[in-house]
Tab-separated table of C-alpha atoms in Angstrom:
chain	number	residue	atom	x	y	z
A	1	MET	CA	12.678	-11.135	24.523
A	2	ARG	CA	16.219	-10.195	22.787
A	3	ILE	CA	16.507	-10.171	18.953
A	4	THR	CA	18.367	-13.572	18.316
A	5	SER	CA	18.683	-13.683	14.034
A	6	VAL	CA	17.519	-11.147	11.471
A	7	ASP	CA	17.366	-13.342	8.329
A	8	VAL	CA	15.993	-11.818	4.447
A	9	THR	CA	14.883	-13.887	1.802
A	10	ALA	CA	14.068	-12.627	-1.963
A	11	VAL	CA	10.734	-13.529	-3.651
A	12	SER	CA	9.143	-12.312	-6.364
A	13	ILE	CA	5.832	-13.436	-7.600
A	14	PRO	CA	4.760	-12.990	-11.359
A	15	ILE	CA	1.543	-10.698	-11.490
A	16	ASP	CA	-1.485	-12.990	-13.339
A	17	PRO	CA	-0.549	-10.944	-17.529
A	18	LYS	CA	-4.874	-9.564	-17.396
A	19	ARG	CA	-4.533	-8.486	-14.343
A	20	MET	CA	-1.252	-6.301	-14.622
A	21	ILE	CA	-1.535	-2.627	-13.914
A	22	THR	CA	0.131	0.081	-15.923
A	23	SER	CA	0.553	3.828	-15.121
A	24	ALA	CA	2.048	6.422	-15.822
A	25	ARG	CA	4.937	5.485	-13.298
A	26	GLY	CA	5.222	1.682	-15.409
A	27	SER	CA	4.128	-1.550	-15.630
A	28	HIS	CA	4.331	-3.489	-12.393
A	29	ALA	CA	4.271	-6.766	-14.059
A	30	PHE	CA	6.196	-9.143	-10.978
A	31	SER	CA	7.316	-7.688	-6.908
A	32	PRO	CA	10.963	-8.366	-6.679
A	33	PHE	CA	10.401	-7.867	-2.698
A	34	ALA	CA	11.822	-9.432	0.513
A	35	ILE	CA	10.514	-10.992	3.812
A	36	VAL	CA	11.686	-10.698	6.703
A	37	GLU	CA	12.074	-12.336	9.895
A	38	ILE	CA	13.225	-11.438	13.019
A	39	GLY	CA	13.804	-14.536	15.854
A	40	THR	CA	13.519	-14.219	19.693
A	41	ASP	CA	14.922	-16.104	23.117
A	42	GLU	CA	11.298	-16.729	23.494
A	43	GLY	CA	10.912	-18.453	20.137
A	44	HIS	CA	8.833	-16.109	18.568
A	45	VAL	CA	9.057	-15.466	15.051
A	46	GLY	CA	8.722	-11.874	13.917
A	47	LEU	CA	7.328	-11.301	10.303
A	48	GLY	CA	8.191	-7.489	7.799
A	49	GLU	CA	7.575	-7.426	4.118
A	50	VAL	CA	10.007	-4.823	1.791
A	51	SER	CA	6.895	-4.691	-0.627
A	52	ALA	CA	9.146	-2.423	-2.776
A	53	THR	CA	9.430	-1.567	-6.478
A	54	PRO	CA	12.211	0.148	-7.761
A	55	PHE	CA	10.477	1.889	-10.450
A	56	TRP	CA	8.313	3.686	-7.246
A	57	SER	CA	10.470	3.583	-4.372
A	58	GLY	CA	14.250	3.336	-5.711
A	59	GLU	CA	14.253	-0.005	-3.736
A	60	ASP	CA	14.032	-3.575	-4.533
A	61	SER	CA	14.827	-7.293	-2.483
A	62	GLY	CA	18.289	-6.439	-3.366
A	63	THR	CA	19.026	-3.459	-2.179
A	64	ALA	CA	16.896	-4.409	1.078
A	65	THR	CA	18.832	-7.675	1.142
A	66	HIS	CA	22.135	-5.844	1.487
A	67	VAL	CA	20.686	-2.846	4.096
A	68	ILE	CA	19.444	-5.323	6.468
A	69	ARG	CA	22.630	-7.147	6.475
A	70	HIS	CA	24.916	-4.963	7.250
A	71	TYR	CA	23.774	-1.946	8.539
A	72	ILE	CA	20.341	-3.160	10.397
A	73	ALA	CA	20.725	-6.746	11.662
A	74	PRO	CA	24.163	-5.687	12.999
A	75	VAL	CA	22.603	-3.245	15.625
A	76	ILE	CA	19.771	-4.623	16.531
A	77	LEU	CA	20.888	-8.561	17.217
A	78	GLY	CA	20.903	-8.338	20.918
A	79	GLU	CA	18.570	-6.122	21.599
A	80	LEU	CA	15.233	-5.956	23.901
A	81	VAL	CA	12.000	-5.953	20.806
A	82	SER	CA	10.591	-2.841	22.000
A	83	PRO	CA	9.230	-1.496	18.684
A	84	LEU	CA	9.475	2.543	19.119
A	85	HIS	CA	12.997	2.437	20.521
A	86	LEU	CA	14.494	-0.158	17.872
A	87	ALA	CA	12.232	1.902	15.153
A	88	GLU	CA	14.831	4.977	15.949
A	89	THR	CA	17.987	2.300	16.047
A	90	VAL	CA	17.042	1.237	12.838
A	91	GLY	CA	16.834	5.082	11.465
A	92	ALA	CA	19.599	5.744	12.403
A	93	ALA	CA	22.020	2.415	10.718
A	94	VAL	CA	20.868	4.286	7.598
A	95	ALA	CA	19.496	7.305	5.315
A	96	GLY	CA	16.420	6.293	3.092
A	97	HIS	CA	15.710	2.992	2.443
A	98	HIS	CA	11.980	4.250	3.784
A	99	PHE	CA	10.490	0.478	2.549
A	100	THR	CA	13.336	-1.374	3.833
A	101	LYS	CA	12.948	-0.097	7.238
A	102	ALA	CA	9.646	-0.465	7.540
A	103	ALA	CA	10.006	-4.249	6.971
A	104	VAL	CA	12.070	-4.505	10.190
A	105	GLU	CA	9.886	-2.411	11.719
A	106	MET	CA	6.826	-4.687	10.724
A	107	ALA	CA	8.282	-7.254	12.117
A	108	ILE	CA	9.231	-5.787	15.279
A	109	TRP	CA	6.038	-4.806	16.116
A	110	ASP	CA	5.107	-8.905	14.521
A	111	LEU	CA	6.999	-10.014	17.918
A	112	HIS	CA	5.493	-7.761	19.979
A	113	GLY	CA	2.158	-9.285	19.266
A	114	LYS	CA	3.060	-12.371	19.755
A	115	ARG	CA	4.448	-12.313	22.768
A	116	LEU	CA	1.128	-10.513	24.139
A	117	GLY	CA	-1.246	-12.817	22.242
A	118	SER	CA	-2.745	-9.686	20.901
A	119	PRO	CA	-3.869	-8.481	16.962
A	120	LEU	CA	-2.076	-5.244	17.137
A	121	TYR	CA	-5.140	-3.311	15.994
A	122	GLU	CA	-6.546	-4.681	19.203
A	123	LEU	CA	-3.477	-3.121	21.141
A	124	TRP	CA	-4.282	0.318	19.873
A	125	GLY	CA	-7.434	0.356	20.515
A	126	GLY	CA	-9.375	-1.575	17.996
A	127	PRO	CA	-10.677	-3.000	15.430
A	128	SER	CA	-12.705	0.203	14.628
A	129	ARG	CA	-15.198	-1.675	12.388
A	130	GLU	CA	-16.721	-4.769	11.359
A	131	GLN	CA	-15.542	-4.944	7.650
A	132	ILE	CA	-13.527	-2.168	5.259
A	133	ARG	CA	-13.922	-0.939	1.441
A	134	THR	CA	-11.881	-1.848	-1.051
A	135	LYS	CA	-11.862	-1.419	-5.169
A	136	TYR	CA	-10.051	-2.443	-7.981
A	137	SER	CA	-7.833	-0.767	-9.469
A	138	ILE	CA	-7.707	-1.346	-13.635
A	139	GLY	CA	-4.122	-0.203	-15.748
A	140	GLY	CA	-4.021	2.195	-18.359
A	141	THR	CA	-4.878	-0.142	-20.856
A	142	ASP	CA	-7.036	0.297	-24.004
A	143	PRO	CA	-10.375	0.931	-23.539
A	144	ASP	CA	-12.152	-2.618	-24.554
A	145	SER	CA	-9.529	-3.723	-22.157
A	146	ALA	CA	-10.126	-1.863	-19.606
A	147	ALA	CA	-13.980	-2.608	-19.261
A	148	GLU	CA	-13.340	-5.853	-20.210
A	149	THR	CA	-11.372	-5.884	-16.879
A	150	ALA	CA	-14.152	-4.184	-15.117
A	151	ARG	CA	-16.578	-6.276	-15.796
A	152	TRP	CA	-14.491	-9.200	-14.338
A	153	ALA	CA	-13.914	-7.538	-11.685
A	154	MET	CA	-17.623	-7.121	-10.391
A	155	SER	CA	-18.036	-10.528	-11.511
A	156	GLN	CA	-15.589	-11.104	-8.374
A	157	GLY	CA	-17.693	-8.747	-6.370
A	158	PHE	CA	-16.212	-5.479	-6.351
A	159	ARG	CA	-18.497	-2.475	-5.481
A	160	ALA	CA	-15.877	0.089	-6.291
A	161	LEU	CA	-12.829	0.679	-9.119
A	162	LYS	CA	-10.044	2.766	-10.131
A	163	VAL	CA	-8.932	3.374	-13.528
A	164	LYS	CA	-5.453	4.478	-14.050
A	165	VAL	CA	-4.762	7.609	-16.836
A	166	ALA	CA	-2.521	9.857	-17.625
A	167	THR	CA	-1.460	7.485	-20.784
A	168	GLY	CA	-2.791	7.989	-23.810
A	169	ASP	CA	-6.887	8.119	-24.698
A	170	ASP	CA	-7.614	8.693	-20.742
A	171	ILE	CA	-11.449	10.086	-21.677
A	172	SER	CA	-12.440	6.672	-23.562
A	173	ARG	CA	-10.448	4.223	-21.124
A	174	PHE	CA	-12.279	5.908	-19.071
A	175	ALA	CA	-15.729	6.569	-20.642
A	176	ALA	CA	-16.012	2.365	-21.502
A	177	VAL	CA	-15.139	1.645	-17.452
A	178	ARG	CA	-18.208	3.861	-17.010
A	179	ASP	CA	-20.059	2.404	-19.183
A	180	ALA	CA	-19.427	-1.636	-18.089
A	181	ALA	CA	-19.521	-0.576	-14.633
A	182	GLY	CA	-23.143	0.909	-14.450
A	183	PRO	CA	-24.426	4.039	-12.923
A	184	ASP	CA	-24.653	2.589	-9.051
A	185	VAL	CA	-20.179	1.138	-9.062
A	186	PRO	CA	-18.153	4.355	-8.273
A	187	VAL	CA	-15.090	4.544	-10.560
A	188	GLY	CA	-12.616	7.056	-9.754
A	189	VAL	CA	-9.167	8.070	-11.513
A	190	ASP	CA	-5.546	7.933	-10.812
A	191	ALA	CA	-2.902	10.144	-12.461
A	192	ASN	CA	0.037	8.924	-10.662
A	193	GLY	CA	1.381	12.775	-10.286
A	194	GLY	CA	0.893	11.803	-14.884
A	195	TRP	CA	-0.252	15.314	-15.822
A	196	THR	CA	0.449	18.500	-16.659
A	197	ARG	CA	-1.328	21.733	-14.975
A	198	ALA	CA	-3.247	22.240	-18.407
A	199	GLN	CA	-3.423	18.972	-18.665
A	200	ALA	CA	-5.011	18.369	-15.422
A	201	GLU	CA	-7.459	20.809	-16.536
A	202	ARG	CA	-8.540	19.796	-19.407
A	203	ILE	CA	-8.234	15.944	-19.023
A	204	GLY	CA	-9.499	16.050	-14.989
A	205	CYS	CA	-12.048	18.309	-15.459
A	206	ALA	CA	-13.507	15.984	-17.911
A	207	LEU	CA	-13.076	13.500	-16.368
A	208	VAL	CA	-15.026	14.143	-13.488
A	209	GLU	CA	-18.259	15.466	-16.031
A	210	ALA	CA	-17.507	12.163	-17.405
A	211	GLY	CA	-18.361	10.887	-14.020
A	212	ALA	CA	-15.402	10.438	-11.672
A	213	ALA	CA	-15.797	9.762	-8.276
A	214	PHE	CA	-12.682	10.923	-7.206
A	215	VAL	CA	-9.036	11.931	-8.848
A	216	GLU	CA	-6.214	10.304	-7.549
A	217	GLN	CA	-2.809	12.077	-7.502
A	218	PRO	CA	-3.084	14.835	-10.622
A	219	LEU	CA	0.104	16.524	-10.385
A	220	VAL	CA	3.833	15.376	-9.759
A	221	SER	CA	4.101	15.164	-5.954
A	222	HIS	CA	6.087	17.841	-5.358
A	223	ASP	CA	3.058	20.617	-6.696
A	224	LEU	CA	1.602	21.359	-3.884
A	225	ASP	CA	0.048	24.521	-4.402
A	226	GLY	CA	-1.049	22.896	-7.895
A	227	LEU	CA	-2.802	20.436	-6.167
A	228	ALA	CA	-4.881	23.222	-3.881
A	229	ARG	CA	-5.633	24.971	-6.996
A	230	LEU	CA	-7.112	21.648	-8.179
A	231	ARG	CA	-9.529	21.138	-5.323
A	232	GLY	CA	-10.517	23.990	-5.910
A	233	ARG	CA	-11.902	23.040	-9.524
A	234	MET	CA	-12.510	19.709	-9.188
A	235	GLY	CA	-15.268	19.507	-7.710
A	236	VAL	CA	-14.988	15.783	-6.168
A	237	PRO	CA	-12.084	15.021	-3.734
A	238	ILE	CA	-8.466	15.388	-4.483
A	239	VAL	CA	-6.689	11.836	-3.134
A	240	ALA	CA	-2.916	12.900	-2.325
A	241	ASP	CA	-0.917	9.236	-2.985
A	242	GLU	CA	2.502	9.829	-4.404
A	243	SER	CA	3.006	13.234	-2.201
A	244	VAL	CA	2.172	11.962	1.442
A	245	GLY	CA	5.359	9.465	2.339
A	246	THR	CA	6.520	11.066	6.021
A	247	PRO	CA	4.325	12.712	8.179
A	248	THR	CA	6.838	15.568	7.681
A	249	GLU	CA	5.020	15.144	3.939
A	250	ALA	CA	1.918	14.619	4.751
A	251	VAL	CA	1.766	17.886	7.125
A	252	ALA	CA	3.361	19.613	3.835
A	253	VAL	CA	0.091	18.864	2.099
A	254	ILE	CA	-2.179	19.151	4.525
A	255	ARG	CA	-0.911	22.551	4.873
A	256	ALA	CA	-1.350	23.613	1.538
A	257	GLY	CA	-4.551	22.250	1.245
A	258	ALA	CA	-3.798	20.220	-1.261
A	259	ALA	CA	-5.892	17.210	-0.696
A	260	ASP	CA	-9.313	16.632	0.481
A	261	LEU	CA	-7.735	12.799	1.629
A	262	LEU	CA	-4.390	11.106	2.194
A	263	SER	CA	-3.146	7.791	0.903
A	264	ILE	CA	-1.491	5.661	3.408
A	265	TYR	CA	1.465	2.657	2.809
A	266	VAL	CA	3.501	1.726	5.324
A	267	GLY	CA	6.176	0.976	3.287
A	268	MET	CA	6.188	4.612	2.202
A	269	ALA	CA	5.693	5.803	5.350
A	270	GLY	CA	9.080	3.989	6.702
A	271	GLY	CA	6.698	1.647	9.376
A	272	LEU	CA	3.842	1.382	11.317
A	273	ALA	CA	3.944	3.828	13.586
A	274	ALA	CA	4.734	6.632	11.117
A	275	ALA	CA	1.975	5.625	8.792
A	276	ARG	CA	-0.462	5.532	12.320
A	277	GLN	CA	1.306	9.097	12.947
A	278	ILE	CA	0.241	10.092	9.318
A	279	ALA	CA	-3.920	8.901	10.155
A	280	GLY	CA	-3.465	10.838	13.154
A	281	LEU	CA	-2.214	14.056	11.382
A	282	ALA	CA	-5.315	13.366	8.856
A	283	TYR	CA	-7.560	13.282	11.039
A	284	ALA	CA	-6.707	15.475	13.719
A	285	ALA	CA	-6.386	18.733	10.195
A	286	GLY	CA	-10.845	17.268	9.456
A	287	ILE	CA	-9.265	14.972	6.010
A	288	GLY	CA	-9.695	11.497	5.594
A	289	TRP	CA	-7.072	8.789	4.830
A	290	THR	CA	-6.815	5.275	2.402
A	291	ILE	CA	-4.865	2.794	1.686
A	292	GLY	CA	-3.107	2.923	-1.207
A	293	SER	CA	-0.895	-0.104	-2.776
A	294	ASN	CA	1.438	-1.202	-4.640
A	295	LEU	CA	0.175	-4.741	-4.549
A	296	GLU	CA	1.942	-5.708	-1.234
A	297	LEU	CA	1.907	-9.339	-0.575
A	298	GLY	CA	0.310	-10.726	2.229
A	299	VAL	CA	2.995	-9.494	5.252
A	300	GLY	CA	2.615	-6.163	3.764
A	301	MET	CA	-1.258	-6.405	3.541
A	302	ALA	CA	-1.576	-7.845	7.101
A	303	ALA	CA	0.168	-4.365	8.008
A	304	HIS	CA	-2.119	-2.312	6.589
A	305	LEU	CA	-5.251	-4.273	7.725
A	306	GLN	CA	-3.213	-3.394	11.182
A	307	LEU	CA	-3.729	0.169	10.852
A	308	ALA	CA	-7.110	0.702	8.509
A	309	PHE	CA	-8.929	-1.100	11.608
A	310	SER	CA	-7.131	0.458	14.265
A	311	ALA	CA	-6.721	4.328	13.521
A	312	PRO	CA	-9.401	6.504	13.073
A	313	GLY	CA	-10.656	8.826	10.404
A	314	LEU	CA	-10.420	6.063	6.987
A	315	ALA	CA	-12.432	7.503	4.911
A	316	ASP	CA	-12.867	4.071	2.739
A	317	ASP	CA	-16.983	5.287	2.109
A	318	THR	CA	-15.842	8.540	0.146
A	319	VAL	CA	-12.448	5.996	-1.513
A	320	PRO	CA	-12.437	2.535	-0.450
A	321	CYS	CA	-8.724	1.263	0.087
A	322	ASP	CA	-6.210	-0.628	-2.068
A	323	ILE	CA	-6.800	-3.590	-0.486
A	324	LEU	CA	-6.580	-6.149	-3.371
A	325	SER	CA	-2.994	-8.106	-3.830
A	326	PRO	CA	-5.178	-11.834	-3.879
A	327	PHE	CA	-6.912	-10.899	-6.775
A	328	TYR	CA	-3.807	-9.569	-9.213
A	329	TYR	CA	-0.951	-12.261	-8.088
A	330	GLU	CA	-0.100	-15.976	-8.816
A	331	GLY	CA	0.005	-17.117	-5.508
A	332	ASP	CA	1.348	-15.608	-2.396
A	333	ILE	CA	3.782	-16.580	0.335
A	334	SER	CA	1.769	-16.412	3.389
A	335	THR	CA	-2.015	-17.402	4.858
A	336	GLY	CA	-4.647	-15.830	7.158
A	337	ILE	CA	-5.138	-12.167	5.197
A	338	PRO	CA	-8.840	-12.112	4.883
A	339	VAL	CA	-9.351	-10.054	2.004
A	340	ALA	CA	-12.301	-10.733	-0.091
A	341	ALA	CA	-13.209	-8.136	-3.356
A	342	GLY	CA	-15.158	-5.563	-2.314
A	343	HIS	CA	-13.813	-5.633	1.790
A	344	ALA	CA	-11.356	-6.520	3.870
A	345	THR	CA	-12.153	-8.096	7.642
A	346	PRO	CA	-9.557	-7.995	10.649
A	347	PRO	CA	-6.983	-10.534	10.901
A	348	ASP	CA	-7.236	-12.538	13.983
A	349	GLY	CA	-3.520	-13.894	14.649
A	350	ALA	CA	-1.243	-12.105	17.209
A	351	GLY	CA	0.887	-9.705	16.112
A	352	LEU	CA	0.363	-8.973	12.208
A	353	GLY	CA	-1.898	-12.585	11.921
A	354	VAL	CA	-0.035	-13.425	9.211
A	355	THR	CA	2.015	-16.825	8.721
A	356	LEU	CA	4.527	-17.566	5.718
A	357	ASP	CA	3.778	-20.702	3.964
A	358	ALA	CA	6.625	-22.657	3.225
A	359	ASP	CA	6.259	-24.263	0.434
A	360	ALA	CA	4.953	-21.240	-1.225
A	361	MET	CA	8.390	-19.450	0.088
A	362	GLU	CA	10.253	-22.143	-1.482
A	363	ARG	CA	8.879	-21.548	-4.707
A	364	PHE	CA	9.318	-18.286	-5.165
A	365	ARG	CA	12.045	-17.502	-3.927
A	366	VAL	CA	15.415	-15.900	-5.782
A	367	THR	CA	17.971	-18.178	-6.149
A	368	ASN	CA	20.037	-15.617	-7.197
A	369	GLU	CA	20.165	-13.363	-3.963
A	370	PRO	CA	22.511	-10.621	-3.961
């Protein structure tokens, strides 16, 4: 099976204004993503998603389109579909651009699974469980709005929450959500690296005393020494998120003793193989991992589900996964994603297990592509 075509389509899907997430990194109001379709001489089409937001990843649909068309497509056209070999080829084609490379690798794995007629998690030894736990993420808004969002999320079926902090009056916002959630619903906080060490000591510890179930990325990503010190003081799990992109970064976090859990993104890792490697590193080190999110669309969510249902050590009982995008967007460009409020189940279809919706693709297509 050889690659005969590589297509990339820029899409942009608005987020419901009531669900928009504001964090220390900025506001996420829409997603300038790109969908990759790789065709073969056997008629299969593999799907990938560049789920990149510029203020967070440094990539968007414009950079992805350019890199794929001019650097990646020329080196994979005509090649046999071999996921690990082609991942090396794509990696050598251009430096950086992890989310873009992840989308291409995602599509190649999708082709591999489709040719064999099997979900990827089955090829990797899964499914490891019947379902995974998910949580709802509440933006860094005013306390009343945050509490209202918490009540809405719980009415949908969520039984775990996360509140964005490092965005103003963190303590009042958390208290409002904690009160709205009730005593039986765990509520964690996520600073997105927005606190200084002094703020993390003061505000973070106050939030833990107020009932925070975990603290995610309290310090800037490179301050592993500071994270390790906080880990010894907080008394609840410290989750490394922005600190963990590639396997090399994951090793640094583990060696520094900087986290109790690693938050893994297929896009930030550069692909499914690298994401699975990070999960394996965490498992071998005896620490947990969970799934992070920058509000992937359906194809990206499918990749995260394949990871979650195949790799060992997922600690979703401690920190539920961030696979929750259907509750934010005004639509999606795909179907077949088994994600509900509070949980997700394994996709049924071969490969990633997702199908593009042609009408939705046309609706959300960016017409002024670069």
